[in-house]
Amino acid sequence: MSKIHEQKISRTEIRKKVREARRNLTPSFQNQAEENLTINFSQHIKLSKKAKIGLYLSNDGELNTNKLIQTLRVKKHQVYLPIIHPFNGASLLFQQYEENSPMVANRYAILEPKLNCSQICPLPELDILLMPLVAFDEQGNRLGMGGGYYDRTLAKHYAEQREKPKLIGLAHDCQKVESLPIEAWDVPLEQILTPTKFYQW
Ligand SMILES: Nc1ncnc2c1ncn2[C@@H]1O[C@H](COP(=O)(O)OP(=O)(O)OP(=O)(O)O)[C@@H](O)[C@H]1O
Ligand SMILES: [Mg+2]
């Protein structure tokens, strides 16, 4: 079997195992994790006033971001959610999200804000980008769901070594693996926050 083929199987296998593990977390564990994430976030992530924060709505057993979003709003920060690009459907735009923002389901049945170009924030204007992931490793590598959306969206950012936004992964502790098989296009993370830990590279 070729090396490339082996790697593909192994990325697929990791995705399958970790997604299953997080979907099996009980509702009470998920609630506690959501609370602890918000506490851990305020302890480790320092924000300027009215910071612009890219986030996402959780699905598939992901760490629930609802409490974090509410807390950030109360503190007058601005939250932006990903929208699958309407023309170039392979990358993401980030649009402002407020309590009454009209939402629509995208092709994955995930809710996203209804496109309103005046509310889109260019990527380099976000202060931090909190990203979902399926698995992470001890070097800060990230494995997503397999669409390549974040990798394509961040390719320029990474190539040009831009300061902003800071790339931070959010995950349950059970999503950590020792070492991920990485491809050239995978954009690594600068920090990862779980309900109990904070990693930085
Ligand atoms: N910068 C890029 N330019 C072109 N294609 C890309 C780029 N990054 C990723 N891709 C394509 O996207 C596909 C999926 O990539 P990958 O398996 O790394 O997804 P992922 O990181 O799990 O997903 P996501 O980024 O949505 O979380 C790859 O087959 C690759 O060809
Ligand atoms: Mg990737």
Tab-separated table of C-alpha atoms and ligand atoms in Angstrom:
chain	number	residue	atom	x	y	z
A	1	MET	CA	0.000	0.000	0.000
A	2	SER	CA	1.375	3.465	-0.885
A	3	LYS	CA	2.227	5.922	1.874
A	4	ILE	CA	-0.374	8.394	0.594
A	5	HIS	CA	-3.056	5.735	0.721
A	6	GLU	CA	-2.054	4.719	4.257
A	7	GLN	CA	-2.223	8.356	5.411
A	8	LYS	CA	-5.677	8.827	3.925
A	9	ILE	CA	-6.971	5.775	5.762
A	10	SER	CA	-5.412	6.952	8.946
A	11	ARG	CA	-6.933	10.483	8.752
A	12	THR	CA	-10.301	8.897	7.989
A	13	GLU	CA	-9.937	6.450	10.867
A	14	ILE	CA	-8.992	9.181	13.336
A	15	ARG	CA	-11.995	11.247	12.251
A	16	LYS	CA	-14.318	8.281	12.689
A	17	LYS	CA	-13.026	7.330	16.156
A	18	VAL	CA	-12.878	10.843	17.602
A	19	ARG	CA	-16.254	11.894	16.192
A	20	GLU	CA	-17.789	8.784	17.723
A	21	ALA	CA	-16.126	9.484	21.094
A	22	ARG	CA	-17.440	13.043	21.303
A	23	ARG	CA	-20.932	12.068	20.115
A	24	ASN	CA	-20.997	9.561	22.990
A	25	LEU	CA	-20.390	12.228	25.662
A	26	THR	CA	-23.459	12.461	27.927
A	27	PRO	CA	-25.653	15.599	27.989
A	28	SER	CA	-24.549	16.351	31.576
A	29	PHE	CA	-20.855	16.027	30.584
A	30	GLN	CA	-21.508	18.344	27.621
A	31	ASN	CA	-23.218	20.929	29.884
A	32	GLN	CA	-20.322	20.915	32.328
A	33	ALA	CA	-17.817	21.157	29.449
A	34	GLU	CA	-19.689	24.180	28.047
A	35	GLU	CA	-19.506	25.914	31.475
A	36	ASN	CA	-15.837	25.039	31.967
A	37	LEU	CA	-14.883	26.236	28.490
A	38	THR	CA	-16.281	29.686	29.279
A	39	ILE	CA	-14.342	29.822	32.569
A	40	ASN	CA	-11.115	28.556	30.960
A	41	PHE	CA	-11.516	31.055	28.109
A	42	SER	CA	-11.707	34.038	30.464
A	43	GLN	CA	-8.635	32.794	32.340
A	44	HIS	CA	-6.400	32.363	29.291
A	45	ILE	CA	-7.599	34.553	26.423
A	46	LYS	CA	-7.029	38.266	26.852
A	47	LEU	CA	-9.195	40.467	24.640
A	48	SER	CA	-9.107	44.157	23.801
A	49	LYS	CA	-12.309	46.191	24.239
A	50	LYS	CA	-14.982	45.371	21.631
A	51	ALA	CA	-12.840	42.598	20.168
A	52	LYS	CA	-13.917	40.927	16.925
A	53	ILE	CA	-14.171	37.192	17.403
A	54	GLY	CA	-14.794	34.512	14.790
A	55	LEU	CA	-16.676	31.564	16.268
A	56	TYR	CA	-19.019	28.777	15.131
A	57	LEU	CA	-22.234	27.034	16.199
A	58	SER	CA	-21.509	23.540	17.493
A	59	ASN	CA	-22.754	20.302	15.975
A	60	ASP	CA	-21.808	16.591	15.862
A	61	GLY	CA	-20.906	16.418	19.576
A	62	GLU	CA	-18.564	19.440	19.387
A	63	LEU	CA	-17.906	21.440	22.524
A	64	ASN	CA	-20.981	23.679	22.874
A	65	THR	CA	-20.147	27.332	22.177
A	66	ASN	CA	-23.541	28.847	23.171
A	67	LYS	CA	-22.542	29.947	26.662
A	68	LEU	CA	-19.252	31.387	25.386
A	69	ILE	CA	-21.089	33.376	22.690
A	70	GLN	CA	-23.562	34.763	25.261
A	71	THR	CA	-20.736	35.700	27.653
A	72	LEU	CA	-18.773	37.478	24.910
A	73	ARG	CA	-21.874	39.436	23.876
A	74	VAL	CA	-22.547	40.537	27.455
A	75	LYS	CA	-18.974	41.869	27.536
A	76	LYS	CA	-19.704	43.875	24.339
A	77	HIS	CA	-17.417	41.882	22.068
A	78	GLN	CA	-18.537	41.283	18.482
A	79	VAL	CA	-19.136	37.694	17.386
A	80	TYR	CA	-18.841	36.571	13.755
A	81	LEU	CA	-19.949	33.202	12.368
A	82	PRO	CA	-18.778	31.384	9.228
A	83	ILE	CA	-20.826	31.394	6.037
A	84	ILE	CA	-19.916	29.128	3.137
A	85	HIS	CA	-18.802	31.539	0.413
A	86	PRO	CA	-21.768	32.035	-2.013
A	87	PHE	CA	-19.642	32.099	-5.203
A	88	ASN	CA	-16.457	30.349	-4.267
A	89	GLY	CA	-18.235	27.633	-2.257
A	90	ALA	CA	-15.002	26.183	-0.919
A	91	SER	CA	-14.012	28.853	1.597
A	92	LEU	CA	-15.622	30.782	4.448
A	93	LEU	CA	-16.751	34.353	5.079
A	94	PHE	CA	-17.319	35.661	8.605
A	95	GLN	CA	-20.520	37.624	9.263
A	96	GLN	CA	-21.628	39.460	12.393
A	97	TYR	CA	-23.998	37.447	14.594
A	98	GLU	CA	-26.498	39.053	16.936
A	99	GLU	CA	-29.362	37.613	18.951
A	100	ASN	CA	-31.925	38.457	16.263
A	101	SER	CA	-29.760	37.747	13.174
A	102	PRO	CA	-31.764	35.901	10.480
A	103	MET	CA	-30.289	32.405	10.082
A	104	VAL	CA	-30.434	29.844	7.266
A	105	ALA	CA	-29.329	26.197	7.091
A	106	ASN	CA	-26.319	25.572	4.832
A	107	ARG	CA	-25.592	22.450	2.765
A	108	TYR	CA	-24.550	20.587	5.940
A	109	ALA	CA	-27.778	21.612	7.764
A	110	ILE	CA	-25.671	23.889	9.999
A	111	LEU	CA	-27.255	27.291	10.700
A	112	GLU	CA	-25.378	30.301	9.358
A	113	PRO	CA	-26.303	34.018	9.270
A	114	LYS	CA	-28.266	35.002	6.129
A	115	LEU	CA	-25.751	36.721	3.856
A	116	ASN	CA	-25.618	40.484	4.352
A	117	CYS	CA	-22.503	41.879	2.716
A	118	SER	CA	-22.434	44.955	4.965
A	119	GLN	CA	-21.922	42.689	7.993
A	120	ILE	CA	-19.016	40.653	6.631
A	121	CYS	CA	-15.701	41.126	8.449
A	122	PRO	CA	-12.518	40.657	6.376
A	123	LEU	CA	-10.402	37.917	7.951
A	124	PRO	CA	-7.429	40.147	8.949
A	125	GLU	CA	-9.799	42.393	10.925
A	126	LEU	CA	-10.841	39.583	13.263
A	127	ASP	CA	-8.795	39.624	16.479
A	128	ILE	CA	-9.157	35.929	17.155
A	129	LEU	CA	-10.643	32.999	15.275
A	130	LEU	CA	-11.992	30.187	17.424
A	131	MET	CA	-12.104	27.126	15.223
A	132	PRO	CA	-13.824	23.761	15.421
A	133	LEU	CA	-11.759	20.634	14.890
A	134	VAL	CA	-12.110	16.874	15.015
A	135	ALA	CA	-8.661	16.071	16.423
A	136	PHE	CA	-5.538	17.943	17.532
A	137	ASP	CA	-2.084	16.773	18.546
A	138	GLU	CA	0.749	17.821	20.833
A	139	GLN	CA	2.331	19.977	18.095
A	140	GLY	CA	-0.778	22.094	17.440
A	141	ASN	CA	-1.774	20.305	14.254
A	142	ARG	CA	-5.448	20.299	13.417
A	143	LEU	CA	-7.659	17.752	11.681
A	144	GLY	CA	-11.083	19.066	10.636
A	145	MET	CA	-14.168	17.330	9.253
A	146	GLY	CA	-12.482	16.895	5.868
A	147	GLY	CA	-13.989	19.730	3.799
A	148	GLY	CA	-10.838	21.842	3.720
A	149	TYR	CA	-12.907	24.995	4.392
A	150	TYR	CA	-10.729	26.425	7.156
A	151	ASP	CA	-7.511	25.396	5.390
A	152	ARG	CA	-8.531	27.186	2.172
A	153	THR	CA	-9.819	30.247	4.039
A	154	LEU	CA	-6.585	30.550	6.038
A	155	ALA	CA	-4.062	29.629	3.323
A	156	LYS	CA	-3.112	33.245	2.552
A	157	HIS	CA	-3.108	34.213	6.208
A	158	TYR	CA	-0.698	31.391	6.987
A	159	ALA	CA	1.564	31.927	3.952
A	160	GLU	CA	1.949	35.621	4.785
A	161	GLN	CA	2.407	34.974	8.526
A	162	ARG	CA	-0.219	37.540	9.437
A	163	GLU	CA	-0.588	38.626	13.046
A	164	LYS	CA	-4.371	38.619	13.009
A	165	PRO	CA	-6.537	36.751	13.648
A	166	LYS	CA	-4.925	34.564	16.286
A	167	LEU	CA	-5.911	30.970	15.448
A	168	ILE	CA	-7.341	29.133	18.429
A	169	GLY	CA	-8.881	25.651	18.357
A	170	LEU	CA	-11.705	24.610	20.686
A	171	ALA	CA	-12.098	20.946	21.585
A	172	HIS	CA	-13.065	18.392	24.186
A	173	ASP	CA	-10.057	16.830	25.933
A	174	CYS	CA	-10.927	13.473	24.313
A	175	GLN	CA	-10.119	14.970	20.880
A	176	LYS	CA	-6.373	15.056	21.588
A	177	VAL	CA	-4.227	12.447	19.821
A	178	GLU	CA	-0.483	11.967	20.101
A	179	SER	CA	0.448	12.791	16.536
A	180	LEU	CA	-1.661	13.575	13.439
A	181	PRO	CA	-0.728	12.649	9.865
A	182	ILE	CA	-0.409	16.103	8.340
A	183	GLU	CA	-0.728	17.327	4.747
A	184	ALA	CA	1.017	20.355	3.225
A	185	TRP	CA	-2.173	22.470	3.230
A	186	ASP	CA	-3.137	21.868	6.891
A	187	VAL	CA	-2.945	25.171	8.777
A	188	PRO	CA	-1.685	24.613	12.343
A	189	LEU	CA	-3.146	26.294	15.417
A	190	GLU	CA	-1.436	28.794	17.714
A	191	GLN	CA	-3.455	27.879	20.786
A	192	ILE	CA	-5.997	25.252	21.812
A	193	LEU	CA	-8.516	25.585	24.566
A	194	THR	CA	-10.377	22.626	26.085
A	195	PRO	CA	-12.711	22.724	29.114
A	196	THR	CA	-9.707	21.928	31.350
A	197	LYS	CA	-6.487	22.830	29.476
A	198	PHE	CA	-4.781	25.552	27.482
A	199	TYR	CA	-2.075	24.707	24.936
A	200	GLN	CA	0.162	27.238	23.220
A	201	TRP	CA	2.898	26.928	20.556
B	1	LIG	N1	-5.191	25.758	0.555
B	1	LIG	C1	-5.853	24.854	-0.169
B	1	LIG	N2	-5.985	24.997	-1.512
B	1	LIG	C2	-6.653	24.091	-2.233
B	1	LIG	N3	-7.222	22.988	-1.727
B	1	LIG	C3	-7.135	22.783	-0.409
B	1	LIG	C4	-6.449	23.702	0.438
B	1	LIG	N4	-6.522	23.243	1.701
B	1	LIG	C5	-7.221	22.088	1.640
B	1	LIG	N5	-7.596	21.807	0.389
B	1	LIG	C6	-8.334	20.613	-0.055
B	1	LIG	O1	-9.339	20.311	0.888
B	1	LIG	C7	-9.410	18.905	1.082
B	1	LIG	C8	-9.705	18.594	2.527
B	1	LIG	O2	-8.621	19.022	3.349
B	1	LIG	P1	-8.452	18.446	4.822
B	1	LIG	O3	-8.600	16.969	4.818
B	1	LIG	O4	-7.202	19.009	5.408
B	1	LIG	O5	-9.743	19.075	5.530
B	1	LIG	P2	-9.921	19.515	7.059
B	1	LIG	O6	-8.778	20.311	7.555
B	1	LIG	O7	-10.253	18.286	7.815
B	1	LIG	O8	-11.223	20.406	6.906
B	1	LIG	P3	-11.548	21.909	7.390
B	1	LIG	O9	-10.429	22.821	6.952
B	1	LIG	O10	-12.856	22.212	6.679
B	1	LIG	O11	-11.699	21.850	8.854
B	1	LIG	C9	-8.082	18.342	0.634
B	1	LIG	O12	-8.301	17.202	-0.143
B	1	LIG	C10	-7.395	19.429	-0.133
B	1	LIG	O13	-7.238	19.051	-1.474
B	2	MG	MG	-6.825	20.209	7.077
